Tab-separated table of C-alpha atoms in Angstrom:
chain	number	residue	atom	x	y	z
A	1	MET	CA	-34.518	-32.578	1.576
A	2	ARG	CA	-34.736	-31.810	-2.106
A	3	GLN	CA	-33.564	-28.237	-2.631
A	4	GLU	CA	-35.190	-25.890	-5.098
A	5	HIS	CA	-32.787	-23.210	-6.315
A	6	LYS	CA	-34.120	-19.881	-7.543
A	7	ALA	CA	-32.828	-18.506	-10.787
A	8	GLY	CA	-29.686	-16.418	-10.338
A	9	GLU	CA	-29.822	-16.653	-6.548
A	10	LYS	CA	-26.798	-18.749	-5.499
A	11	MET	CA	-23.323	-19.564	-6.713
A	12	PHE	CA	-21.532	-22.452	-5.004
A	13	VAL	CA	-17.711	-22.384	-4.906
A	14	ASP	CA	-15.033	-24.799	-3.749
A	15	PHE	CA	-11.559	-26.237	-4.381
A	16	PRO	CA	-11.311	-29.999	-5.007
A	17	GLY	CA	-8.826	-31.915	-2.941
A	18	GLN	CA	-6.947	-33.100	-6.035
A	19	THR	CA	-4.393	-30.858	-7.740
A	20	ILE	CA	-2.893	-30.590	-11.217
A	21	PRO	CA	0.935	-30.551	-11.446
A	22	ILE	CA	2.721	-27.881	-13.458
A	23	TYR	CA	6.160	-28.892	-14.729
A	24	ASP	CA	9.290	-26.871	-15.394
A	25	ARG	CA	11.555	-27.194	-18.438
A	26	ARG	CA	13.541	-29.998	-16.813
A	27	GLY	CA	10.412	-32.095	-16.368
A	28	GLN	CA	10.281	-31.559	-12.601
A	29	VAL	CA	7.067	-30.590	-10.805
A	30	ALA	CA	7.207	-26.818	-10.253
A	31	MET	CA	3.885	-26.530	-8.398
A	32	GLN	CA	0.719	-28.371	-7.531
A	33	ALA	CA	-1.955	-26.045	-8.891
A	34	GLU	CA	-5.432	-25.808	-7.370
A	35	LEU	CA	-8.634	-25.986	-9.437
A	36	PHE	CA	-11.338	-23.463	-8.515
A	37	VAL	CA	-14.884	-24.670	-9.230
A	38	ALA	CA	-18.007	-22.461	-9.304
A	39	ALA	CA	-21.515	-23.710	-10.050
A	40	LEU	CA	-24.779	-21.797	-10.326
A	41	GLY	CA	-27.649	-23.218	-8.300
A	42	ALA	CA	-30.495	-23.377	-10.796
A	43	SER	CA	-28.642	-24.508	-13.930
A	44	GLY	CA	-25.533	-26.123	-12.481
A	45	TYR	CA	-23.534	-24.124	-15.040
A	46	LEU	CA	-19.828	-24.556	-14.292
A	47	TYR	CA	-16.825	-22.275	-14.255
A	48	CYS	CA	-13.356	-23.724	-13.546
A	49	GLU	CA	-9.917	-22.134	-13.473
A	50	LEU	CA	-6.506	-23.247	-12.262
A	51	PHE	CA	-4.571	-21.140	-9.710
A	52	PRO	CA	-1.160	-21.512	-8.042
A	53	SER	CA	-2.679	-21.900	-4.582
A	54	GLN	CA	-5.723	-21.310	-2.380
A	55	GLU	CA	-4.320	-18.044	-1.010
A	56	LEU	CA	-6.532	-15.008	-0.525
A	57	LEU	CA	-5.361	-13.284	-3.717
A	58	HIS	CA	-6.206	-16.304	-5.875
A	59	TRP	CA	-9.443	-17.009	-3.982
A	60	VAL	CA	-10.775	-13.499	-4.569
A	61	THR	CA	-9.484	-13.346	-8.156
A	62	ALA	CA	-11.274	-16.618	-8.920
A	63	HIS	CA	-14.603	-15.091	-7.857
A	64	VAL	CA	-13.995	-11.989	-9.972
A	65	HIS	CA	-13.236	-14.145	-13.022
A	66	ALA	CA	-16.306	-16.292	-12.376
A	67	PHE	CA	-18.598	-13.250	-12.252
A	68	SER	CA	-17.087	-12.036	-15.523
A	69	ALA	CA	-17.557	-15.457	-17.138
A	70	PHE	CA	-21.209	-15.566	-16.037
A	71	ASP	CA	-21.620	-11.931	-17.170
A	72	GLY	CA	-23.500	-11.220	-13.967
A	73	CYS	CA	-23.588	-11.651	-10.213
A	74	PRO	CA	-25.724	-13.974	-8.084
A	75	ALA	CA	-27.375	-12.788	-4.900
A	76	ILE	CA	-25.508	-15.240	-2.642
A	77	VAL	CA	-22.166	-17.036	-2.754
A	78	VAL	CA	-22.049	-20.258	-0.741
A	79	CYS	CA	-18.478	-21.193	0.156
A	80	ASP	CA	-16.650	-23.683	2.296
A	81	ASN	CA	-14.849	-22.629	5.479
A	82	LEU	CA	-11.632	-22.055	3.590
A	83	ARG	CA	-9.162	-20.017	5.649
A	84	SER	CA	-8.773	-17.499	2.812
A	85	GLY	CA	-12.503	-16.767	2.937
A	86	VAL	CA	-13.528	-17.405	6.549
A	87	THR	CA	-11.140	-16.256	9.259
A	88	ARG	CA	-13.071	-17.957	12.086
A	89	PRO	CA	-15.661	-20.663	11.371
A	90	HIS	CA	-18.784	-20.566	13.537
A	91	ARG	CA	-22.103	-22.378	13.327
A	92	TYR	CA	-24.155	-19.203	13.685
A	93	GLU	CA	-21.898	-16.185	13.020
A	94	PRO	CA	-18.723	-17.029	11.071
A	95	ASP	CA	-16.182	-14.252	10.567
A	96	VAL	CA	-15.569	-13.559	6.873
A	97	ASN	CA	-12.208	-12.216	5.731
A	98	ALA	CA	-12.239	-8.406	5.324
A	99	THR	CA	-10.921	-8.515	1.741
A	100	TYR	CA	-13.431	-11.203	0.798
A	101	SER	CA	-16.236	-9.106	2.327
A	102	GLU	CA	-15.067	-6.012	0.468
A	103	MET	CA	-15.078	-7.889	-2.834
A	104	ALA	CA	-18.595	-9.166	-2.117
A	105	ALA	CA	-19.789	-5.652	-1.270
A	106	HIS	CA	-18.311	-4.346	-4.535
A	107	TYR	CA	-20.424	-6.858	-6.487
A	108	ARG	CA	-23.433	-6.549	-4.101
A	109	VAL	CA	-23.167	-10.251	-3.247
A	110	ALA	CA	-23.847	-11.868	0.135
A	111	ILE	CA	-21.338	-14.405	1.489
A	112	MET	CA	-22.909	-17.389	3.206
A	113	PRO	CA	-20.346	-19.940	4.484
A	114	ALA	CA	-21.595	-23.496	4.824
A	115	ARG	CA	-21.599	-25.149	8.221
A	116	SER	CA	-18.414	-26.987	9.077
A	117	TYR	CA	-18.477	-30.653	8.111
A	118	LYS	CA	-21.893	-30.210	6.445
A	119	PRO	CA	-21.277	-30.868	2.715
A	120	ARG	CA	-25.038	-31.014	2.071
A	121	ASP	CA	-25.146	-27.235	2.654
A	122	LYS	CA	-23.305	-26.858	-0.652
A	123	ALA	CA	-24.409	-29.923	-2.539
A	124	LYS	CA	-24.161	-28.101	-5.881
A	125	ALA	CA	-20.516	-27.309	-5.182
A	126	GLU	CA	-19.851	-30.914	-4.228
A	127	MET	CA	-21.503	-32.054	-7.452
A	128	GLY	CA	-19.435	-29.530	-9.425
A	129	VAL	CA	-16.277	-30.740	-7.699
A	130	LEU	CA	-17.202	-34.345	-8.516
A	131	LEU	CA	-17.676	-33.452	-12.197
A	132	ALA	CA	-14.384	-31.547	-12.216
A	133	GLU	CA	-12.525	-34.475	-10.701
A	134	ARG	CA	-14.059	-37.012	-13.106
A	135	TRP	CA	-14.133	-35.094	-16.351
A	136	ILE	CA	-11.318	-32.556	-15.975
A	137	ILE	CA	-8.626	-33.635	-13.505
A	138	ALA	CA	-8.882	-37.334	-14.419
A	139	ARG	CA	-8.800	-36.673	-18.173
A	140	LEU	CA	-5.776	-34.400	-17.846
A	141	ARG	CA	-3.785	-36.676	-15.544
A	142	ASP	CA	-1.454	-37.893	-18.305
A	143	ARG	CA	-0.757	-34.471	-19.803
A	144	HIS	CA	2.301	-32.446	-18.763
A	145	PHE	CA	1.577	-28.740	-18.579
A	146	THR	CA	4.441	-26.259	-18.371
A	147	SER	CA	2.347	-23.195	-17.483
A	148	LEU	CA	-0.963	-22.247	-15.909
A	149	ALA	CA	-2.077	-20.631	-19.162
A	150	GLU	CA	-1.576	-23.862	-21.075
A	151	ALA	CA	-3.458	-25.859	-18.442
A	152	ASN	CA	-6.324	-23.349	-18.263
A	153	GLU	CA	-6.725	-23.496	-22.032
A	154	ALA	CA	-7.251	-27.258	-21.839
A	155	ILE	CA	-9.557	-26.870	-18.809
A	156	ALA	CA	-11.703	-24.288	-20.622
A	157	GLU	CA	-12.290	-26.744	-23.475
A	158	LEU	CA	-13.421	-29.482	-21.071
A	159	VAL	CA	-15.651	-27.089	-19.104
A	160	ALA	CA	-17.326	-25.960	-22.332
A	161	TRP	CA	-17.904	-29.637	-23.226
A	162	LEU	CA	-19.414	-30.312	-19.785
A	163	ASN	CA	-21.749	-27.309	-19.993
A	164	ASN	CA	-22.901	-28.292	-23.493
A	165	ARG	CA	-23.308	-31.961	-22.620
A	166	PRO	CA	-27.036	-32.920	-22.715
A	167	PHE	CA	-28.725	-33.974	-19.493
A	168	LYS	CA	-29.593	-37.673	-19.226
A	169	ARG	CA	-33.080	-37.281	-17.753
A	170	LEU	CA	-33.945	-33.642	-18.387
A	171	PRO	CA	-34.199	-31.739	-21.649
A	172	GLY	CA	-31.391	-29.392	-22.615
A	173	SER	CA	-27.964	-28.879	-21.083
A	174	ARG	CA	-26.355	-26.752	-18.403
A	175	ARG	CA	-25.669	-24.049	-20.957
A	176	SER	CA	-29.221	-23.984	-22.307
A	177	VAL	CA	-30.698	-23.773	-18.795
A	178	PHE	CA	-28.173	-21.096	-17.910
A	179	GLU	CA	-29.097	-19.003	-20.955
A	180	THR	CA	-32.853	-19.262	-20.318
A	181	VAL	CA	-33.045	-19.367	-16.492
A	182	ASP	CA	-29.935	-18.153	-14.665
A	183	ARG	CA	-28.468	-15.476	-16.916
A	184	PRO	CA	-31.633	-13.284	-17.128
A	185	ALA	CA	-31.879	-13.355	-13.330
A	186	LEU	CA	-28.261	-12.448	-12.571
A	187	ARG	CA	-27.495	-8.951	-11.366
A	188	PRO	CA	-25.481	-6.752	-13.732
A	189	LEU	CA	-21.763	-6.393	-13.156
A	190	PRO	CA	-20.525	-3.108	-11.630
A	191	PRO	CA	-18.892	-0.599	-14.008
A	192	THR	CA	-15.402	-1.378	-12.678
A	193	ARG	CA	-13.743	-4.630	-11.719
A	194	TYR	CA	-12.831	-5.123	-8.075
A	195	GLU	CA	-9.273	-4.067	-7.186
A	196	PHE	CA	-7.681	-6.556	-4.815
A	197	ALA	CA	-6.657	-5.089	-1.466
A	198	THR	CA	-5.615	-6.484	1.899
A	199	TRP	CA	-6.770	-5.259	5.306
A	200	ARG	CA	-4.977	-5.335	8.629
A	201	LYS	CA	-5.177	-3.585	11.974
A	202	SER	CA	-2.288	-1.470	13.219
A	203	LYS	CA	-1.598	0.777	16.188
A	204	LEU	CA	-0.508	4.274	15.179
A	205	GLY	CA	2.980	4.918	16.595
A	206	LEU	CA	4.372	8.058	18.175
A	207	ASP	CA	5.578	9.248	14.777
A	208	TYR	CA	1.942	8.926	13.488
A	209	HIS	CA	2.947	6.471	10.745
A	210	VAL	CA	1.890	2.911	9.893
A	211	GLU	CA	4.102	0.415	8.092
A	212	ILE	CA	3.450	-1.767	5.075
A	213	ARG	CA	5.856	-4.496	6.071
A	214	ALA	CA	6.128	-6.084	2.644
A	215	ASP	CA	7.595	-2.829	1.271
A	216	HIS	CA	9.262	-1.514	4.473
A	217	HIS	CA	7.472	1.764	3.782
A	218	PHE	CA	5.693	3.993	6.309
A	219	TYR	CA	2.590	6.124	5.663
A	220	SER	CA	1.277	8.972	7.779
A	221	ALA	CA	-2.116	9.394	9.454
A	222	PRO	CA	-3.473	12.338	11.499
A	223	TYR	CA	-1.268	12.811	14.565
A	224	ARG	CA	-4.349	13.079	16.796
A	225	LEU	CA	-4.826	9.319	16.368
A	226	VAL	CA	-1.455	8.418	17.932
A	227	GLY	CA	-1.936	5.305	20.066
A	228	GLN	CA	-5.242	4.366	18.417
A	229	VAL	CA	-5.865	1.134	16.516
A	230	VAL	CA	-6.581	1.854	12.850
A	231	GLU	CA	-7.373	-0.333	9.841
A	232	VAL	CA	-4.983	-0.212	6.899
A	233	ARG	CA	-6.182	-1.083	3.398
A	234	SER	CA	-3.398	-1.612	0.869
A	235	SER	CA	-3.974	-2.248	-2.825
A	236	ALA	CA	-1.556	-2.285	-5.742
A	237	ALA	CA	-1.921	1.488	-6.207
A	238	THR	CA	-3.020	3.016	-2.885
A	239	VAL	CA	-2.675	2.748	0.883
A	240	GLU	CA	-5.650	3.945	2.938
A	241	VAL	CA	-6.058	4.316	6.692
A	242	PHE	CA	-9.478	3.978	8.361
A	243	TYR	CA	-10.523	4.850	11.895
A	244	ARG	CA	-13.957	3.769	13.090
A	245	SER	CA	-14.966	2.988	9.495
A	246	ALA	CA	-14.044	6.493	8.290
A	247	ARG	CA	-11.121	7.040	5.940
A	248	VAL	CA	-8.625	9.401	7.561
A	249	ALA	CA	-5.654	9.063	5.157
A	250	SER	CA	-4.965	8.041	1.579
A	251	HIS	CA	-1.553	7.725	-0.115
A	252	VAL	CA	-0.151	6.544	-3.424
A	253	ARG	CA	1.600	3.263	-2.680
A	254	SER	CA	5.380	3.155	-2.883
A	255	TYR	CA	7.325	-0.074	-3.150
A	256	LYS	CA	10.623	1.441	-1.954
A	257	PRO	CA	11.667	1.593	1.729
A	258	GLY	CA	11.078	5.006	3.241
A	259	TYR	CA	8.371	7.400	4.437
A	260	THR	CA	5.371	9.077	2.833
A	261	THR	CA	4.088	11.955	4.960
A	262	ASP	CA	1.169	14.279	4.317
A	263	PRO	CA	1.918	17.697	5.904
A	264	ALA	CA	-1.750	17.944	6.930
A	265	HIS	CA	-1.199	14.977	9.283
A	266	MET	CA	1.647	16.709	11.161
A	267	PRO	CA	1.391	18.889	14.295
A	268	ASP	CA	1.987	22.589	13.659
A	269	SER	CA	5.443	22.475	15.262
A	270	HIS	CA	6.501	19.510	13.088
A	271	ARG	CA	5.099	21.162	9.981
A	272	ARG	CA	7.082	24.348	10.615
A	273	HIS	CA	10.269	22.372	11.226
A	274	ALA	CA	9.773	20.279	8.087
A	275	ALA	CA	9.381	23.488	6.061
A	276	TRP	CA	12.906	24.678	6.959
A	277	THR	CA	15.216	24.767	3.938
A	278	PRO	CA	18.459	26.711	3.338
A	279	GLY	CA	16.672	28.943	0.851
A	280	ARG	CA	13.861	29.714	3.257
A	281	ILE	CA	16.303	30.451	6.086
A	282	VAL	CA	18.282	32.932	3.938
A	283	ASN	CA	15.059	34.512	2.638
A	284	TRP	CA	13.820	34.980	6.190
A	285	ALA	CA	17.165	36.505	7.249
A	286	SER	CA	17.037	38.931	4.302
A	287	LYS	CA	14.000	40.619	5.862
A	288	ALA	CA	16.350	42.042	8.512
A	289	GLY	CA	18.840	43.223	5.893
A	290	PRO	CA	21.448	42.138	3.362
A	291	ALA	CA	24.207	41.717	5.966
A	292	THR	CA	22.038	39.345	8.009
A	293	ALA	CA	21.281	37.342	4.846
A	294	ARG	CA	24.986	37.132	3.950
A	295	LEU	CA	25.840	35.988	7.482
A	296	ALA	CA	23.130	33.291	7.278
A	297	GLU	CA	24.632	32.070	3.996
A	298	ALA	CA	28.078	32.008	5.580
A	299	VAL	CA	26.816	30.067	8.583
A	300	LEU	CA	25.134	27.434	6.384
A	301	ALA	CA	28.225	27.155	4.148
A	302	SER	CA	30.522	26.655	7.145
A	303	LYS	CA	28.697	23.512	8.326
A	304	PRO	CA	29.241	19.974	6.975
A	305	HIS	CA	25.487	19.849	6.405
A	306	PRO	CA	23.349	23.009	6.014
A	307	GLU	CA	20.727	21.712	8.454
A	308	GLN	CA	23.309	21.973	11.252
A	309	GLY	CA	23.211	25.753	10.841
A	310	PHE	CA	19.430	26.179	10.847
A	311	ARG	CA	19.117	26.843	14.566
A	312	THR	CA	22.104	29.206	14.541
A	313	CYS	CA	20.504	31.302	11.797
A	314	LEU	CA	17.135	31.298	13.543
A	315	GLY	CA	18.785	32.506	16.754
A	316	ILE	CA	20.642	35.302	14.951
A	317	VAL	CA	17.463	36.542	13.227
A	318	ARG	CA	15.525	36.484	16.497
A	319	LEU	CA	18.096	38.795	18.090
A	320	GLY	CA	16.475	41.516	16.006
A	321	GLU	CA	13.293	41.174	18.067
A	322	HIS	CA	15.198	42.395	21.141
A	323	TYR	CA	17.830	44.721	19.712
A	324	GLY	CA	16.109	45.891	16.525
A	325	THR	CA	16.936	45.201	12.905
A	326	ASP	CA	19.290	48.192	12.524
A	327	ARG	CA	21.564	47.051	15.316
A	328	LEU	CA	21.333	43.453	14.071
A	329	GLU	CA	22.480	44.555	10.622
A	330	ALA	CA	25.437	46.403	12.127
A	331	ALA	CA	26.357	43.429	14.297
A	332	CYS	CA	26.183	41.052	11.332
A	333	THR	CA	28.398	43.405	9.300
A	334	ARG	CA	30.996	43.334	12.072
A	335	ALA	CA	30.728	39.535	12.404
A	336	LEU	CA	31.273	39.137	8.656
A	337	ALA	CA	34.335	41.342	8.794
A	338	MET	CA	35.672	39.281	11.693
A	339	ARG	CA	34.719	36.018	9.912
A	340	SER	CA	32.996	34.937	13.088
A	341	TYR	CA	29.987	32.932	11.888
A	342	SER	CA	28.196	32.053	15.123
A	343	TYR	CA	25.251	33.096	17.220
A	344	ARG	CA	27.448	33.715	20.267
A	345	SER	CA	29.592	36.170	18.350
A	346	VAL	CA	26.657	38.262	17.115
A	347	GLU	CA	24.985	38.126	20.526
A	348	SER	CA	28.228	39.280	22.217
A	349	ILE	CA	28.613	42.177	19.775
A	350	LEU	CA	25.088	43.369	20.544
A	351	ARG	CA	25.343	42.808	24.284
A	352	HIS	CA	28.553	44.840	24.567
A	353	GLY	CA	27.366	47.516	22.149
A	354	LEU	CA	30.210	46.929	19.699
A	355	ASP	CA	27.768	47.395	16.833
A	356	LYS	CA	27.529	51.107	17.809
A	357	GLN	CA	31.270	51.681	17.544
A	358	SER	CA	32.955	52.545	14.304
A	359	MET	CA	34.748	49.593	12.853
A	360	GLN	CA	38.434	50.286	12.178
A	361	LEU	CA	39.869	48.565	9.143
A	362	PRO	CA	43.244	46.858	9.670
A	363	LEU	CA	46.268	48.924	8.516
A	364	PRO	CA	48.229	47.598	5.556
A	365	LEU	CA	51.300	45.606	6.511
A	366	THR	CA	54.563	47.602	5.999
A	367	HIS	CA	58.160	46.484	6.365
A	368	PRO	CA	60.951	48.769	7.671
A	369	ASP	CA	64.008	49.324	5.504
A	370	HIS	CA	66.840	46.959	6.420
A	371	ASP	CA	69.887	45.590	4.648
A	372	ASN	CA	68.801	42.005	5.223
A	373	LEU	CA	65.397	42.568	3.565
A	374	ARG	CA	65.721	41.891	-0.139
A	375	GLY	CA	62.901	42.684	-2.482
A	376	PRO	CA	61.710	40.673	-5.469
A	377	GLY	CA	64.178	42.417	-7.721
A	378	TYR	CA	67.060	40.636	-5.963
A	379	TYR	CA	65.949	37.277	-7.390
A	380	LYS	CA	65.701	38.377	-11.030
């Protein structure tokens, strides 16, 4: 059936089977680069660019560059069942990759995969691929490119020649038809270019964090979702967590191993514990009195790590709830004099009422007179 393409309606995309080698400085093949080909339906106007591979990042980037080159967006993109674009081919309802779908939604473009093993569904793409193989890949077969930029510069010249080449049977060229038919019908580009991001599903662990495995970094989500399957969107700048299509967490991406935790995602008990610091512990103890604050400082200083003394200080301060702050202050004064920096010591002083007794200072050490005791003057 002869197909009639509406102006600005469809863009056909594909990768040819042939590749273009990129050489290193020693003259060895460093990579076999893939040529992306896009063709508009009505005019057949071509866009071609070389990429390192057919991976998702390059597949999506190729579309973004094509839209920019056309200075507009078609209504439909017809693609092959490439794994980067279609996660599960199906005759009636193929599953499109989440990142690919997000890119299409950003540009308000519909993705319509062709049927498997039905090249006539994308005849324009096949024709564009044929032109690329004949007039680009074949003509560059004897040239040695040392970078993608160098190769793409040569490809851009050949693509411009192809688009300006006059038709044999019709008036004009691909460029002239594009300027008069396709370009006026294309949708305008969005204000911002699409930011590449990957999607994956993850089960929220008991510590209410999800991992970006490439960075070995964990990001928090609301603790109420522990055990639920969430969707994680990671871009170059952000990491977002979605649950039932609603965004529940957003973090600035970090490329260092570790944890990023939003206090709002923590249970109240975890949030209180995370807020403990030596300064806050001493400040809290000072509300009972200066002696209690000094004892808290002594307890924290006596530990190899201050956090080991947090619970001791909390226990000492809470003794004031039962015995009162006045008695606690007296008990802490006695404990400081005894250099006994522990909860058990303060609790024992209060339990036995030693805080109510007057504290006797130790008598100065005196030596009896004796002939064998020689003072410092003897050694002068």
